[in-house]
Short mmCIF file of C-alpha atoms in Angstrom, two decimals:
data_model
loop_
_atom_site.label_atom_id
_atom_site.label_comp_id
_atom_site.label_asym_id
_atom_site.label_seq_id
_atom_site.Cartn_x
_atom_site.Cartn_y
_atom_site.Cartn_z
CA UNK A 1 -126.04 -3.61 -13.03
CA UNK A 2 -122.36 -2.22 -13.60
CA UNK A 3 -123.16 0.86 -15.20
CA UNK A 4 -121.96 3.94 -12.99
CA UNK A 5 -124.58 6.33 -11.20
CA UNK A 6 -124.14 9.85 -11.07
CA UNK A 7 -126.03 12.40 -8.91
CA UNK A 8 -127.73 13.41 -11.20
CA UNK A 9 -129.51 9.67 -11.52
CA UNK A 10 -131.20 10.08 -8.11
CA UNK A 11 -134.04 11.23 -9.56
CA UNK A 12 -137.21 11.64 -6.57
CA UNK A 13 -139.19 8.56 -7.27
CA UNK A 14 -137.03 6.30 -8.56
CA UNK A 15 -136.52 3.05 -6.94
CA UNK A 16 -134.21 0.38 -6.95
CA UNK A 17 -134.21 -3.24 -6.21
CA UNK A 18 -131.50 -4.60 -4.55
CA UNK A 19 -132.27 -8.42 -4.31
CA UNK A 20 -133.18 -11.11 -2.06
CA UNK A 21 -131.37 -11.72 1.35
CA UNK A 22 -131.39 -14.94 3.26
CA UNK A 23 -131.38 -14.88 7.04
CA UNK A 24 -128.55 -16.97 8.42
CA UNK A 25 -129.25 -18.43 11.58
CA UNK A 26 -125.94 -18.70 12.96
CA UNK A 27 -125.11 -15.54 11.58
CA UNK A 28 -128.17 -14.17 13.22
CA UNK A 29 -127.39 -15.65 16.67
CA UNK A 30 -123.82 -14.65 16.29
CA UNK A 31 -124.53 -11.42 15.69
CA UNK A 32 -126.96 -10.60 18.80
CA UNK A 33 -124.36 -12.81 20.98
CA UNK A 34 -121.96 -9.51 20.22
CA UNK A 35 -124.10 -6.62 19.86
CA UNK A 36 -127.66 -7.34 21.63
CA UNK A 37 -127.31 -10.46 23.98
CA UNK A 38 -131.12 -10.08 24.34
CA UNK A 39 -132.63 -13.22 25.43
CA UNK A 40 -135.45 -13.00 22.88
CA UNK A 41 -132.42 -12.92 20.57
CA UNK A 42 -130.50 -15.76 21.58
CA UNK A 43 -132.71 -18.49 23.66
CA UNK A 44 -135.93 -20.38 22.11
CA UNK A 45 -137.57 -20.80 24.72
CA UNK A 46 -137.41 -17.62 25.87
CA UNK A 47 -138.32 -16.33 22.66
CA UNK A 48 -140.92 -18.77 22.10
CA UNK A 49 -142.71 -17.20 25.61
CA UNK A 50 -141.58 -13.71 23.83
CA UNK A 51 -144.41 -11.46 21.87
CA UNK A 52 -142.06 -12.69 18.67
CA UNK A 53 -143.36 -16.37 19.49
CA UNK A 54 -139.69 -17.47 17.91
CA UNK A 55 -135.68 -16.47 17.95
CA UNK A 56 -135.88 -13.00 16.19
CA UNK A 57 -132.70 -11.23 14.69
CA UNK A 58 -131.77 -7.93 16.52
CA UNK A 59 -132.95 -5.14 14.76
CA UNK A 60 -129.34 -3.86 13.91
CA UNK A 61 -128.48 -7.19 12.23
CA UNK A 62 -131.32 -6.48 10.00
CA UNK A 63 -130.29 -2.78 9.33
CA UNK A 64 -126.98 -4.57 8.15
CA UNK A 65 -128.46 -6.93 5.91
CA UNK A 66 -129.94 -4.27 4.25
CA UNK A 67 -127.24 -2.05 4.21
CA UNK A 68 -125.04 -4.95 2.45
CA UNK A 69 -127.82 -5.12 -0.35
CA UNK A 70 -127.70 -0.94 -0.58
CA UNK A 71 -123.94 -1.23 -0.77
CA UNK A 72 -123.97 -4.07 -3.53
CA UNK A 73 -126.67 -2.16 -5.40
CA UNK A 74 -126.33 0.90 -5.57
CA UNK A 75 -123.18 2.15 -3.40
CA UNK A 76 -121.04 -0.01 -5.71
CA UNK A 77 -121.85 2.01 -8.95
CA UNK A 78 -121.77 5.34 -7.08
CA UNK A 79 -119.42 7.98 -5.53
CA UNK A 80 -120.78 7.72 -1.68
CA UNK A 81 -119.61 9.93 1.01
CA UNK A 82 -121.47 8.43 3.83
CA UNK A 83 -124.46 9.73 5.87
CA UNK A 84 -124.90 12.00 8.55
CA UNK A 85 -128.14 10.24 9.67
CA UNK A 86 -131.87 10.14 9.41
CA UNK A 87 -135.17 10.44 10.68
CA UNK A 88 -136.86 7.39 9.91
CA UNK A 89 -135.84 3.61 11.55
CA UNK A 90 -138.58 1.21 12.06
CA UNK A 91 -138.72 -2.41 12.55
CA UNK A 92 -142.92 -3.07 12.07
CA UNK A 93 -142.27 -7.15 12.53
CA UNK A 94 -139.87 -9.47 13.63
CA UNK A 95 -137.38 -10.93 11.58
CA UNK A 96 -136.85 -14.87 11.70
CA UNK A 97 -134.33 -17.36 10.55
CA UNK A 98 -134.24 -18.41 6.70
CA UNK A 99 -136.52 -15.38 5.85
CA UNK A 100 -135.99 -14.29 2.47
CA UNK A 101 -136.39 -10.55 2.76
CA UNK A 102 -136.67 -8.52 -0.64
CA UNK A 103 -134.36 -4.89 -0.28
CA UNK A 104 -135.21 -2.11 -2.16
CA UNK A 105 -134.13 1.68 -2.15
CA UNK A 106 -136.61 4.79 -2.85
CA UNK A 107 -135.38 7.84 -3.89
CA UNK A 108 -136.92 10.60 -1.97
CA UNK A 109 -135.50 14.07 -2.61
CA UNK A 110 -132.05 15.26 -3.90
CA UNK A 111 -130.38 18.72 -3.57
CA UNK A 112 -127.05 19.86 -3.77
CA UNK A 113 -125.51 20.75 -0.52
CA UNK A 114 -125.95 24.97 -0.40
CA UNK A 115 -122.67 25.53 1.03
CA UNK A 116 -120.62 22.72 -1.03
CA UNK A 117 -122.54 22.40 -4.54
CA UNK A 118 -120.04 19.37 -5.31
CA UNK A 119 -121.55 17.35 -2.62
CA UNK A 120 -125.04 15.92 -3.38
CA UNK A 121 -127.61 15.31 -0.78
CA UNK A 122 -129.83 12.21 -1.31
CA UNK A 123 -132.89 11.62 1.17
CA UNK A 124 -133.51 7.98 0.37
CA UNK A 125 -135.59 5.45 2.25
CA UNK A 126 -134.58 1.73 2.44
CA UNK A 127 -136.73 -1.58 3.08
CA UNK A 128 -136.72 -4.90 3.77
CA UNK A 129 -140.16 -6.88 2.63
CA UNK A 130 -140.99 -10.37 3.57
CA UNK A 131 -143.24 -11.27 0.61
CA UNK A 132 -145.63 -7.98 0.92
CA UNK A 133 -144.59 -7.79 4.66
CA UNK A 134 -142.54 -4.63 5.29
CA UNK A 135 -140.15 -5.45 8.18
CA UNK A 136 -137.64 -2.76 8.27
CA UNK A 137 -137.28 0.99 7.03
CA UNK A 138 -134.67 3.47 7.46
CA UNK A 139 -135.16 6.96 5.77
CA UNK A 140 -131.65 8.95 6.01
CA UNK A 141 -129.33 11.15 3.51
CA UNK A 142 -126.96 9.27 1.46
CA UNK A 143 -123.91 12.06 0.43
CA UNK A 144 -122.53 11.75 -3.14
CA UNK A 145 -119.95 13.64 -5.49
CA UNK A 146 -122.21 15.98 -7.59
CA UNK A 147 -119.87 16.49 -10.71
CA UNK A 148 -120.46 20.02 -12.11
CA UNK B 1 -125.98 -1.86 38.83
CA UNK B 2 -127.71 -5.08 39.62
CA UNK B 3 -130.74 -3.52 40.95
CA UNK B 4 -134.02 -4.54 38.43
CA UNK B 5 -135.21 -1.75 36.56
CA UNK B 6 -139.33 -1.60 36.42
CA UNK B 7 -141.10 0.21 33.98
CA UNK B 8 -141.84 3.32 36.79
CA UNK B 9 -138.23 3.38 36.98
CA UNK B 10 -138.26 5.36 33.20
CA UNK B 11 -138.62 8.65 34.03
CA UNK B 12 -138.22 11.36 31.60
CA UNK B 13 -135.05 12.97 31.96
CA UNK B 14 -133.55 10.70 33.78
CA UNK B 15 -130.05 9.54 32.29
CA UNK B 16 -128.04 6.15 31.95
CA UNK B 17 -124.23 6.44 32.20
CA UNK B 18 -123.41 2.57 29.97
CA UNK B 19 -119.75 2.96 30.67
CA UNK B 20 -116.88 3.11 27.70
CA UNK B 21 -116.64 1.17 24.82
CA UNK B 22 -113.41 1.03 22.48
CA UNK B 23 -113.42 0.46 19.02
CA UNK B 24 -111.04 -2.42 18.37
CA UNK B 25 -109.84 -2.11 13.90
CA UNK B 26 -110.22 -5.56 13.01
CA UNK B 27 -113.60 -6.16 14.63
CA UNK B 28 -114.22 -2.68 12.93
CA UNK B 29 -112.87 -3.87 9.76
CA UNK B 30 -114.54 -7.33 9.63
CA UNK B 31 -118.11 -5.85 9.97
CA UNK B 32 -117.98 -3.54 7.25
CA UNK B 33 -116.30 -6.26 4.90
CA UNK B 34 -119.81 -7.98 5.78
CA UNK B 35 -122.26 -5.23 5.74
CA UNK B 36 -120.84 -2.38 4.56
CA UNK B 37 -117.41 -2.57 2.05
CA UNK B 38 -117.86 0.99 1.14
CA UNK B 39 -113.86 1.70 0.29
CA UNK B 40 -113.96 4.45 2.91
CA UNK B 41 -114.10 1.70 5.81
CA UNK B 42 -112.13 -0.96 4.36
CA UNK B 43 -109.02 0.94 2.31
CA UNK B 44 -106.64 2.94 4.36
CA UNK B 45 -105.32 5.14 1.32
CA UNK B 46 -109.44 5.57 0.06
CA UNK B 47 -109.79 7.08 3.25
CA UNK B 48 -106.95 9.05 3.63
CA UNK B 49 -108.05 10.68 0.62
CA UNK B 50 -112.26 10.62 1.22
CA UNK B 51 -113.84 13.39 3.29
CA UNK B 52 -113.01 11.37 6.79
CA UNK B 53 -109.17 11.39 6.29
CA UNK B 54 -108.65 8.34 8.02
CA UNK B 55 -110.19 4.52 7.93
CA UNK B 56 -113.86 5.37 9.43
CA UNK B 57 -115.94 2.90 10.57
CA UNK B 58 -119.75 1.82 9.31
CA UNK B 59 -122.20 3.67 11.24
CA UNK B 60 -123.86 0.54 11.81
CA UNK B 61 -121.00 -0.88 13.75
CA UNK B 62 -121.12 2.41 15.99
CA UNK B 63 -124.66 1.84 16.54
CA UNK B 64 -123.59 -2.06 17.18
CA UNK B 65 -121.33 -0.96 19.82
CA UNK B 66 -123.92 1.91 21.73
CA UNK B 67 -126.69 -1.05 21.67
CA UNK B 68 -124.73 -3.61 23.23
CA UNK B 69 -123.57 -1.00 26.00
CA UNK B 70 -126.95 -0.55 26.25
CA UNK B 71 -128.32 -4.22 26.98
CA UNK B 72 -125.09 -4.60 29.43
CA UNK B 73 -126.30 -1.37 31.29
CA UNK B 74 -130.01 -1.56 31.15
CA UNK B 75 -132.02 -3.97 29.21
CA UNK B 76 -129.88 -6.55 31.30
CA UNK B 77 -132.06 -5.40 34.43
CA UNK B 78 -134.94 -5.20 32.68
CA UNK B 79 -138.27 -6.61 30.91
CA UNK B 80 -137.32 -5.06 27.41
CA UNK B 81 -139.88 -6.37 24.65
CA UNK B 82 -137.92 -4.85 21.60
CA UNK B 83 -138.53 -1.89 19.49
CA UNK B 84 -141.26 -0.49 16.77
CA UNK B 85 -138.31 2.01 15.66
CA UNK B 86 -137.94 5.26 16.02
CA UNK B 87 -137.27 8.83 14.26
CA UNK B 88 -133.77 9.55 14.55
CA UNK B 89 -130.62 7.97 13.57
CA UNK B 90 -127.39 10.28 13.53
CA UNK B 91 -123.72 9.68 13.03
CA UNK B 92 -122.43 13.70 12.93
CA UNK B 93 -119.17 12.52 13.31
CA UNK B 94 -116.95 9.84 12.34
CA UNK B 95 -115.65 7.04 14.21
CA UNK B 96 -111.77 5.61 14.07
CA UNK B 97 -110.35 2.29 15.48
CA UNK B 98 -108.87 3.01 18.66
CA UNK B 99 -111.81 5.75 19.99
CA UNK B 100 -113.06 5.10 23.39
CA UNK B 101 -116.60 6.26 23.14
CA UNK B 102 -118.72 7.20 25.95
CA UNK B 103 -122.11 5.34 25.72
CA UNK B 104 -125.23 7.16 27.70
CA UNK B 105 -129.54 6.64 26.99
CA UNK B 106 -131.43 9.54 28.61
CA UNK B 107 -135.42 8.58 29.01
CA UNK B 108 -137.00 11.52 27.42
CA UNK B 109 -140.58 10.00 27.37
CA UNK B 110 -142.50 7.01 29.17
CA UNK B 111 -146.16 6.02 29.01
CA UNK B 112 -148.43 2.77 28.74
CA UNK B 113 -150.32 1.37 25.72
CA UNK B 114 -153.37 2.98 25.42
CA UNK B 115 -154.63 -0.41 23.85
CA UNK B 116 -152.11 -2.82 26.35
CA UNK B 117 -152.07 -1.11 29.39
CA UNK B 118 -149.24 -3.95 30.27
CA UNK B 119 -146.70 -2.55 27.84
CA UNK B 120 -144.63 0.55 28.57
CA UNK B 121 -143.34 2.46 25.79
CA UNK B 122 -140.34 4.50 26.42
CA UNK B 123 -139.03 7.44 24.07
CA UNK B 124 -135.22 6.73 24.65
CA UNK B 125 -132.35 8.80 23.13
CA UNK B 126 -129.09 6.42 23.04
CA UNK B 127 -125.72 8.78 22.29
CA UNK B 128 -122.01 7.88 22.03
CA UNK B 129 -119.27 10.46 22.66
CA UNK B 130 -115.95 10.96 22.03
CA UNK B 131 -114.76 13.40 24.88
CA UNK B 132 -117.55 16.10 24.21
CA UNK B 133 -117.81 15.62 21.04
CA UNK B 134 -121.50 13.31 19.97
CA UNK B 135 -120.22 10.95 17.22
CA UNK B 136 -123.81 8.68 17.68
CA UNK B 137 -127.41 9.40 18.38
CA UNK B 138 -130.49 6.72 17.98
CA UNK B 139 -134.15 8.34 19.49
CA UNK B 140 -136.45 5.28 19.20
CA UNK B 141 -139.48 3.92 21.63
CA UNK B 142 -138.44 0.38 23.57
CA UNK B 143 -140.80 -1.70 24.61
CA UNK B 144 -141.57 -2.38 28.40
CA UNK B 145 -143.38 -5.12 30.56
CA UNK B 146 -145.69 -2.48 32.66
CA UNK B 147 -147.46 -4.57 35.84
CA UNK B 148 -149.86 -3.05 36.87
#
């Protein structure tokens, strides 16, 4: 998984897997303690009262999980430029401590930017599965160096 | 801003000032050494040279930042359920350690389940600024206890 991807590799269709993440608990708790002190988030019994039935990670926490697998998979072997956003974010189920959540990356479209042909626009779409559970999408343009 | 907020109280077009939020560099830093060590966030002389000039931080640390704003100025006051997702996520700016960002959610729809009649979904649009200039945007539906 070292070799180097060029523009050019982001061929529509292609996907790639990026691993298995584990859910930390503390990690998890920590997280939503700083960012989204819901009480869903942070207190059982709350949560067990809660339409999640359990403690579920914030949303954002799992966008970051996912973004570390993207980053060690792909973005690591790549010339990235960041992302000016997306269209797609969706959390269809909750996300619980000690899941094991499978990343992957889809290819969607890729263009050259019209007014910069050096810069490469990627449409991709990220996920997170639990087994054949999908529990988070984000759909959004990855930038890259397009070598002439 | 201690008054509840009930699920009437979500009326399209109506806006949420959520106060100013700085971006402190090593809390900056630390989060995109865990979720997203793109060199651009992490390596002062990779960014001076990469398309933000300057250390930039991980989108998902801005949207970290607006969501926590918004739990302190809203969901605090509240009966928030969580989130499906939504259909836009946008960072058309970057971010820098030391910004003071203006956080702000403007309701831009509300209705109840048609299958719950209980739950309220709101159409929110969450948006940080520097001055005048939007360096965040997140539209997304959030979930609502509706009584009847």
């Amino acid at each position: 998984m070292t070799d180097r991807l060029a523009f050019a590799d982001f061929t529509p269709g292609r996907v790639f897997e990026l691993g298995t993440v584990r859910v930390d608990r503390d990690e998890m708790l920590a997280f939503a303690r700083r960012f989204d002190p819901q009480p869903f988030h942070l207190d059982e019994a709350v949560a067990a009262d809660s339409i999640f039935g359990r403690l579920a990670a914030s949303g954002w926490f799992t966008a970051g999980l996912w973004m570390r697998a993207y980053v060690d998979g792909v973005l690591v072997r790549a010339d990235g430029l960041g992302s000016p956003g997306g269209d797609e974010i969706s959390w269809p189920a909750p996300v619980f401590a000690g899941d094991q959540l499978r990343a992957s990356m889809e290819v969607r479209a890729a263009r050259r930017s019209r007014s910069r042909s050096e810069l490469g626009l990627v449409t991709l779409r990220g996920t997170l599965h639990r087994a054949d559970e999908l529990v988070f999408a984000a759909t959004f343009t990855g930038m890259f160096r397009a070598s002439s």
